[in-house]
Every structure is written in structure tokens, then in C-alpha cells.
PDB file of C-alpha atoms in Angstrom:
ATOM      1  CA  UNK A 360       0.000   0.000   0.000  1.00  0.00           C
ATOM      2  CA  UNK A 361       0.891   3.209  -0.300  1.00  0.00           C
ATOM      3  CA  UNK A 362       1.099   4.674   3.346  1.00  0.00           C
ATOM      4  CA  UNK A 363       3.161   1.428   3.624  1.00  0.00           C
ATOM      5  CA  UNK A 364       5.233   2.232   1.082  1.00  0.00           C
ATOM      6  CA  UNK A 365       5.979   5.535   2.884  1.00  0.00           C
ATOM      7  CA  UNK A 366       6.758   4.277   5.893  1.00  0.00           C
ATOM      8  CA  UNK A 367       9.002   1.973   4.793  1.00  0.00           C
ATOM      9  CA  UNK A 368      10.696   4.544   2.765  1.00  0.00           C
ATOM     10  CA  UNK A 369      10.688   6.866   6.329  1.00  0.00           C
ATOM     11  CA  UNK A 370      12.111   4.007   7.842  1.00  0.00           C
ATOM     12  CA  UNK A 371      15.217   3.567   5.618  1.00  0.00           C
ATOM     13  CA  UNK A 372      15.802   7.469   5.914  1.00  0.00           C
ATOM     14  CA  UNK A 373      15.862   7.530   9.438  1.00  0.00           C
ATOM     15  CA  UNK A 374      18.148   4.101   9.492  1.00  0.00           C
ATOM     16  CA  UNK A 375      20.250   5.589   7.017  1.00  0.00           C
ATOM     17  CA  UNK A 376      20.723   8.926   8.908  1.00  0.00           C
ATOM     18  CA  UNK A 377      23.417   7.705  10.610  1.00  0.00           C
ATOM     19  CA  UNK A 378      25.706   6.506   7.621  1.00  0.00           C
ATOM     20  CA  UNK A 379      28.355   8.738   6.317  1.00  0.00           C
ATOM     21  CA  UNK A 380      30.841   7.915   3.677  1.00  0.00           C
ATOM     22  CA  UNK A 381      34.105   9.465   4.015  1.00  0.00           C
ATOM     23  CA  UNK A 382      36.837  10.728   1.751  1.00  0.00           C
ATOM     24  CA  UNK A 383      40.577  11.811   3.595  1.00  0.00           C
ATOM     25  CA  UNK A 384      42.705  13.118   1.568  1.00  0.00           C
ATOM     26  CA  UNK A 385      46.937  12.042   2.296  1.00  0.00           C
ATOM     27  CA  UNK A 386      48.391  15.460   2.445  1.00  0.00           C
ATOM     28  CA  UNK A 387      52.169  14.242   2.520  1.00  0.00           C
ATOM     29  CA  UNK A 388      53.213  11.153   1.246  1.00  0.00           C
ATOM     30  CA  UNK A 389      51.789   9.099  -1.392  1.00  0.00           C
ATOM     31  CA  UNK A 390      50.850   5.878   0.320  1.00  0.00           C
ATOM     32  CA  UNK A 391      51.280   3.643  -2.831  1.00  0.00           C
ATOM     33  CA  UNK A 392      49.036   0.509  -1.614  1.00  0.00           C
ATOM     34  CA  UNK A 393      47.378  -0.262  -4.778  1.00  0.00           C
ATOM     35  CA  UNK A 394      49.280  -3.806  -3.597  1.00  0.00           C
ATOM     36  CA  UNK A 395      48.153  -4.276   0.069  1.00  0.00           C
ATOM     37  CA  UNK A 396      49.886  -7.736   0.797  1.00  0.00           C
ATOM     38  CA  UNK A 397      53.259  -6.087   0.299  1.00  0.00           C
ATOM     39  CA  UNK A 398      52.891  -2.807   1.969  1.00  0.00           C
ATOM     40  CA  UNK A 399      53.261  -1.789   5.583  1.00  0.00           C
ATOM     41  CA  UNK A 400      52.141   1.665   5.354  1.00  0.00           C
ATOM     42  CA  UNK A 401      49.087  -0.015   4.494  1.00  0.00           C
ATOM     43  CA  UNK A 402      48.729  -2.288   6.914  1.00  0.00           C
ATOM     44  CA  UNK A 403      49.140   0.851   9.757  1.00  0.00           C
ATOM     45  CA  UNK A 404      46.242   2.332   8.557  1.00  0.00           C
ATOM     46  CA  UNK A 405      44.380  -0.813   7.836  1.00  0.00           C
ATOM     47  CA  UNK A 406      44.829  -1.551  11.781  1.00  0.00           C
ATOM     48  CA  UNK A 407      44.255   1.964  12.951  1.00  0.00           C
ATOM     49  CA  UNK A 408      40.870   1.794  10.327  1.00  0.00           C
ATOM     50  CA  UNK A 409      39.635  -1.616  12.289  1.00  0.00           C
ATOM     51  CA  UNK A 410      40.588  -0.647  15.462  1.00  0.00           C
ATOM     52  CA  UNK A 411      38.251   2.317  15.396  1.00  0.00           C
ATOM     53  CA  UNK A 412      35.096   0.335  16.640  1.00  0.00           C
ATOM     54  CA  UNK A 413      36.992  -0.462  19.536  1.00  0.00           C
ATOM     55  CA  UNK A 414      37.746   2.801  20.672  1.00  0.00           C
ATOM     56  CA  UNK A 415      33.787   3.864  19.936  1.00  0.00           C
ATOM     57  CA  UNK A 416      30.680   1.902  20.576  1.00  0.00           C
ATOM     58  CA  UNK A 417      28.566   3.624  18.350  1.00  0.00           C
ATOM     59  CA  UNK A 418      31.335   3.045  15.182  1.00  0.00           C
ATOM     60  CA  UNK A 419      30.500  -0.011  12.603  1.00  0.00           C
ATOM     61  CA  UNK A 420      32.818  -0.158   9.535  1.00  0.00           C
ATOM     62  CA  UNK A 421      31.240  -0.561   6.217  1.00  0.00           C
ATOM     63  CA  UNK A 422      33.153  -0.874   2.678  1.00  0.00           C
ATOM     64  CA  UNK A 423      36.321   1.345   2.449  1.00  0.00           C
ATOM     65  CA  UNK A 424      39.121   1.505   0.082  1.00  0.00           C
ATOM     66  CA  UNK A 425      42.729   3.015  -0.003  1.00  0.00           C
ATOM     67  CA  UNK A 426      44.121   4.985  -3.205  1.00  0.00           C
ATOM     68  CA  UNK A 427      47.958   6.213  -3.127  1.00  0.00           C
ATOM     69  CA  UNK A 428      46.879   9.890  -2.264  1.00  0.00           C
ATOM     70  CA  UNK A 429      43.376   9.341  -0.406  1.00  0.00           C
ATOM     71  CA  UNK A 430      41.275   6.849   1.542  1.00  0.00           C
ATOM     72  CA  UNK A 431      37.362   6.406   1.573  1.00  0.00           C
ATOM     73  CA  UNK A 432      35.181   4.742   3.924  1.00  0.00           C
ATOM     74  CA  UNK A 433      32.146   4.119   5.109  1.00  0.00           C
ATOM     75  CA  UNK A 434      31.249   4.665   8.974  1.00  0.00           C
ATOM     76  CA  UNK A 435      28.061   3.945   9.940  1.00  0.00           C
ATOM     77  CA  UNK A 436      27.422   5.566  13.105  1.00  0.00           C
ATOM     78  CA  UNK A 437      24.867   3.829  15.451  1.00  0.00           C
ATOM     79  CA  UNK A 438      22.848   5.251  18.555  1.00  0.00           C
ATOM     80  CA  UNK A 439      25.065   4.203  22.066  1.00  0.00           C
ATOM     81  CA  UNK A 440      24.672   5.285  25.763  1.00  0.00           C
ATOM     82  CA  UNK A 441      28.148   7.032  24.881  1.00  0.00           C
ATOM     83  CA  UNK A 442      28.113   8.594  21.137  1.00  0.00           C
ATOM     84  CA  UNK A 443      31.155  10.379  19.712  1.00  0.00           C
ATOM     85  CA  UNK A 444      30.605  12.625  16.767  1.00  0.00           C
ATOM     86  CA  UNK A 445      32.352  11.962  13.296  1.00  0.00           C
ATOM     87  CA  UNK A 446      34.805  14.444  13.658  1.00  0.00           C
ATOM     88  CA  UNK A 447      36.327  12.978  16.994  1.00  0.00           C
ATOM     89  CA  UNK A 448      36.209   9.653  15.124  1.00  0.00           C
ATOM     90  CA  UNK A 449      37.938  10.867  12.318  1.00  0.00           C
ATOM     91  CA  UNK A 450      40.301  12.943  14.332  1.00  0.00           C
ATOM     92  CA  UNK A 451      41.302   9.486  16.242  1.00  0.00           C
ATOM     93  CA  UNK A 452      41.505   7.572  13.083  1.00  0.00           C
ATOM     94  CA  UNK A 453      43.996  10.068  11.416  1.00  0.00           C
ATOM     95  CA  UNK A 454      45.892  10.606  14.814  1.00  0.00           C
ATOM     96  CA  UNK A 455      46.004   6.504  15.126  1.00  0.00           C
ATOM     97  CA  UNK A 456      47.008   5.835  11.586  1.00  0.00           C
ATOM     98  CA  UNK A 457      49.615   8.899  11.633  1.00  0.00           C
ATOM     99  CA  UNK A 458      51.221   7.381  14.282  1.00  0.00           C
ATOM    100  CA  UNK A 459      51.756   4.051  12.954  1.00  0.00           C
ATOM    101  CA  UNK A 460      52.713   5.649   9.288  1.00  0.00           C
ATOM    102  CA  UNK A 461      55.283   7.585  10.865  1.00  0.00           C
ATOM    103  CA  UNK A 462      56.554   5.365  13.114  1.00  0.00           C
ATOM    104  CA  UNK A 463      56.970   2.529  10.023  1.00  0.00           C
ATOM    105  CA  UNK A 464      58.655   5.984   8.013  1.00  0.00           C
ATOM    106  CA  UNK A 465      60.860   6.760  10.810  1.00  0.00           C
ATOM    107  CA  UNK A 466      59.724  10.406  10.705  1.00  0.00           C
ATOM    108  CA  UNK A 467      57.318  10.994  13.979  1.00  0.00           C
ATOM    109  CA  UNK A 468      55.142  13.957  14.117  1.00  0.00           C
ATOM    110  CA  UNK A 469      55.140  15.064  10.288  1.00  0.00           C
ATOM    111  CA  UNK A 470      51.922  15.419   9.072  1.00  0.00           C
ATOM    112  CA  UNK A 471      50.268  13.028   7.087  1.00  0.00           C
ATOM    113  CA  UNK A 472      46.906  13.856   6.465  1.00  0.00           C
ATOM    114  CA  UNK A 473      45.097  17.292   5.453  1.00  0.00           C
ATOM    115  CA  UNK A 474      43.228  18.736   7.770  1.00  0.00           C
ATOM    116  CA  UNK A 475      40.100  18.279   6.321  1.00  0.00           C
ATOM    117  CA  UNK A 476      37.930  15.886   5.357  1.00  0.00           C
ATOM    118  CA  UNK A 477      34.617  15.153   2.788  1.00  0.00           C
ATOM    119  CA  UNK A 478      31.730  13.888   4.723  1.00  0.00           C
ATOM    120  CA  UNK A 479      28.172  12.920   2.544  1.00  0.00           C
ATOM    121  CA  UNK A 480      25.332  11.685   4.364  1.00  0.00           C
ATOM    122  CA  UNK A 481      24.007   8.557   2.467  1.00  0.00           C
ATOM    123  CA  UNK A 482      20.365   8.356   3.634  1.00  0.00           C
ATOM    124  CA  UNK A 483      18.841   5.721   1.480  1.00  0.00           C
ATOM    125  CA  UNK A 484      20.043   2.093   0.400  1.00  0.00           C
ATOM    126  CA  UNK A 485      20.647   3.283  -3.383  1.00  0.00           C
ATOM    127  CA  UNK A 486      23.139   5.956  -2.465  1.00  0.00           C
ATOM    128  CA  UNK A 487      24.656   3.374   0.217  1.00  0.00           C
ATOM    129  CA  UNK A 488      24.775   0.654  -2.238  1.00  0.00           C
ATOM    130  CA  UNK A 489      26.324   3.424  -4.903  1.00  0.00           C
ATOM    131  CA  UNK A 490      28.705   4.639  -2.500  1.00  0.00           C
ATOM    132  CA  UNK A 491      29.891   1.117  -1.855  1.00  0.00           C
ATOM    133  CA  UNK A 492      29.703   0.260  -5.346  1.00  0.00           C
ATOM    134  CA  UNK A 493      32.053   3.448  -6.404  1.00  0.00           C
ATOM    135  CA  UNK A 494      34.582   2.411  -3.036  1.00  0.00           C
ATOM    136  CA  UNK A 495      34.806  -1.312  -4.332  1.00  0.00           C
ATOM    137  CA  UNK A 496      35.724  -0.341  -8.109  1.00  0.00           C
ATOM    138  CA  UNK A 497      37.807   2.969  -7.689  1.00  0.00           C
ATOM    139  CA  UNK A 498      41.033   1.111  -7.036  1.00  0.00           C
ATOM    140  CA  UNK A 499      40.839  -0.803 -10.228  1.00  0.00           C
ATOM    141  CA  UNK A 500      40.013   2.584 -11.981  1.00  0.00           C
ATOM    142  CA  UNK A 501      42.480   4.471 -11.145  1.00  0.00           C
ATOM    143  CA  UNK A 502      45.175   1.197 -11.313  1.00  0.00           C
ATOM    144  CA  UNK A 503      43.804   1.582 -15.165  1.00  0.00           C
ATOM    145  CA  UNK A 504      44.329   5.193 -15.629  1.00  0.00           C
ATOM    146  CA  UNK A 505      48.231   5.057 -14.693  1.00  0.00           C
ATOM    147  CA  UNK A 506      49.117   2.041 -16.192  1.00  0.00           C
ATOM    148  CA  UNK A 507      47.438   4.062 -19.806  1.00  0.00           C
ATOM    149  CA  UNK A 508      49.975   6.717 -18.725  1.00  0.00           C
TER     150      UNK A 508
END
């Protein structure tokens, strides 16, 4: 039915609310870890990227990717007693995976990341399953673009 219908769609908005895809741009360094297996740089910020739900309740990790100059993610954030905002969690996941980077680099306290960051709200399943959809296949796409260089 149709007031069904716009519940349901209600529903998914309100679920959805909470989801933010996010885009960090690598200010420094490129991080060249098209080839993850290989790479410890990316293995720092793959730790310091699943290690994030442990420091916040309210963090679930959805699809995320990393590019040699930039990183996106998914973070869905979910309603806890104790609820951090996105930019604290972002803050903590730059200032864990900084750490690590520099500390594999051997030069502590240079900046790695801008200080910015792209946030979008995704508040319905199409732009989630878009956003995951762009995240899955963006490594392959830019892999093609500098290997036609």
C-alpha cells in the first residue's frame, strides 16, 4: 500500500541517517598501496581503520578503500549510551594511523593527512549501495588510468 510504502521509505531514511561515507585526503606522502599484501604503510592504517570500533561503541565499519593519495570509507554511526561525533572519530583515526605511518617511516610527528575531510550523508540504500559500489571499483580505476599513462 501506499502509506506502507511511505513508511518503509521513512524508515530507511531515518536508518540511514546515521551513515556517512568518508573521503581523507593524504596530504604528505603518497601511500602507494594499490598492492596491500606487500605494503606496511598499508597495513598501519588498515589496523588503525579496524581498530576504530573499539575505541567507539557507536562506530560499525562498512566498505572502504585506499588509493595512493586518499582513503574512503564508510562509517556507519549507530545510537550508544556514549556517542562520539564523526569528527572525533575521524580525528582518532587520522591521529592513530599517523602514528603508525610515521613510526613505520621513521619520521614521527610530520603530518600526514590534510586537515580536512569530505563527509556525505548517504540516507537511502541506493546511495549506500552506490557509494559502496564506487569504493569497491575505484582502485581498479584508477590502477587503469596510470598504467594508460
Amino acid at each position: 500500500s501506499a502509506r506502507a510504502s511511505v513508511a518503509r521509505a521513512e524508515a530507511e531514511r531515518n536508518d540511514a541517517q546515521q551513515r556517512r561515507l568518508i573521503a581523507l585526503n593524504d596530504q604528505l606522502a603518497r601511500l602507494g598501496v594499490l598492492n596491500e599484501d606487500r605494503d606496511p604503510l598499508y597495513q598501519d592504517f588498515l589496523h588503525a581503520w579496524h581498530d576504530l570500533p573499539n575505541h567507539y561503541i557507536n562506530v560499525t565499519l562498512d566498505a572502504f578503500c585506499i588509493m595512493p593519495n586518499h582513503i574512503h570509507g564508510i562509517i556507519v554511526l549507530v545510537d550508544a549510551p556514549t556517542r562520539h561525533g564523526l569528527p572525533e572519530i575521524v580525528r582518532a583515526l587520522k591521529s592513530f594511523s599517523a602514528r603508525r605511518i610515521n613510526r613505520q617511516r621513521g619520521t614521527p610527528g610530520i603530518p600526514v593527512w590534510q586537515r580536512n575531510y569530505y563527509e556525505h550523508i548517504l540516507r537511502y540504500e541506493d546511495e549506500l549501495a552506490k557509494a559502496r559500489s564506487y569504493i569497491i571499483h575505484n582502485p581498479l580505476k584508477w590502477q587503469n588510468n596510470t598504467n594508460q599513462t
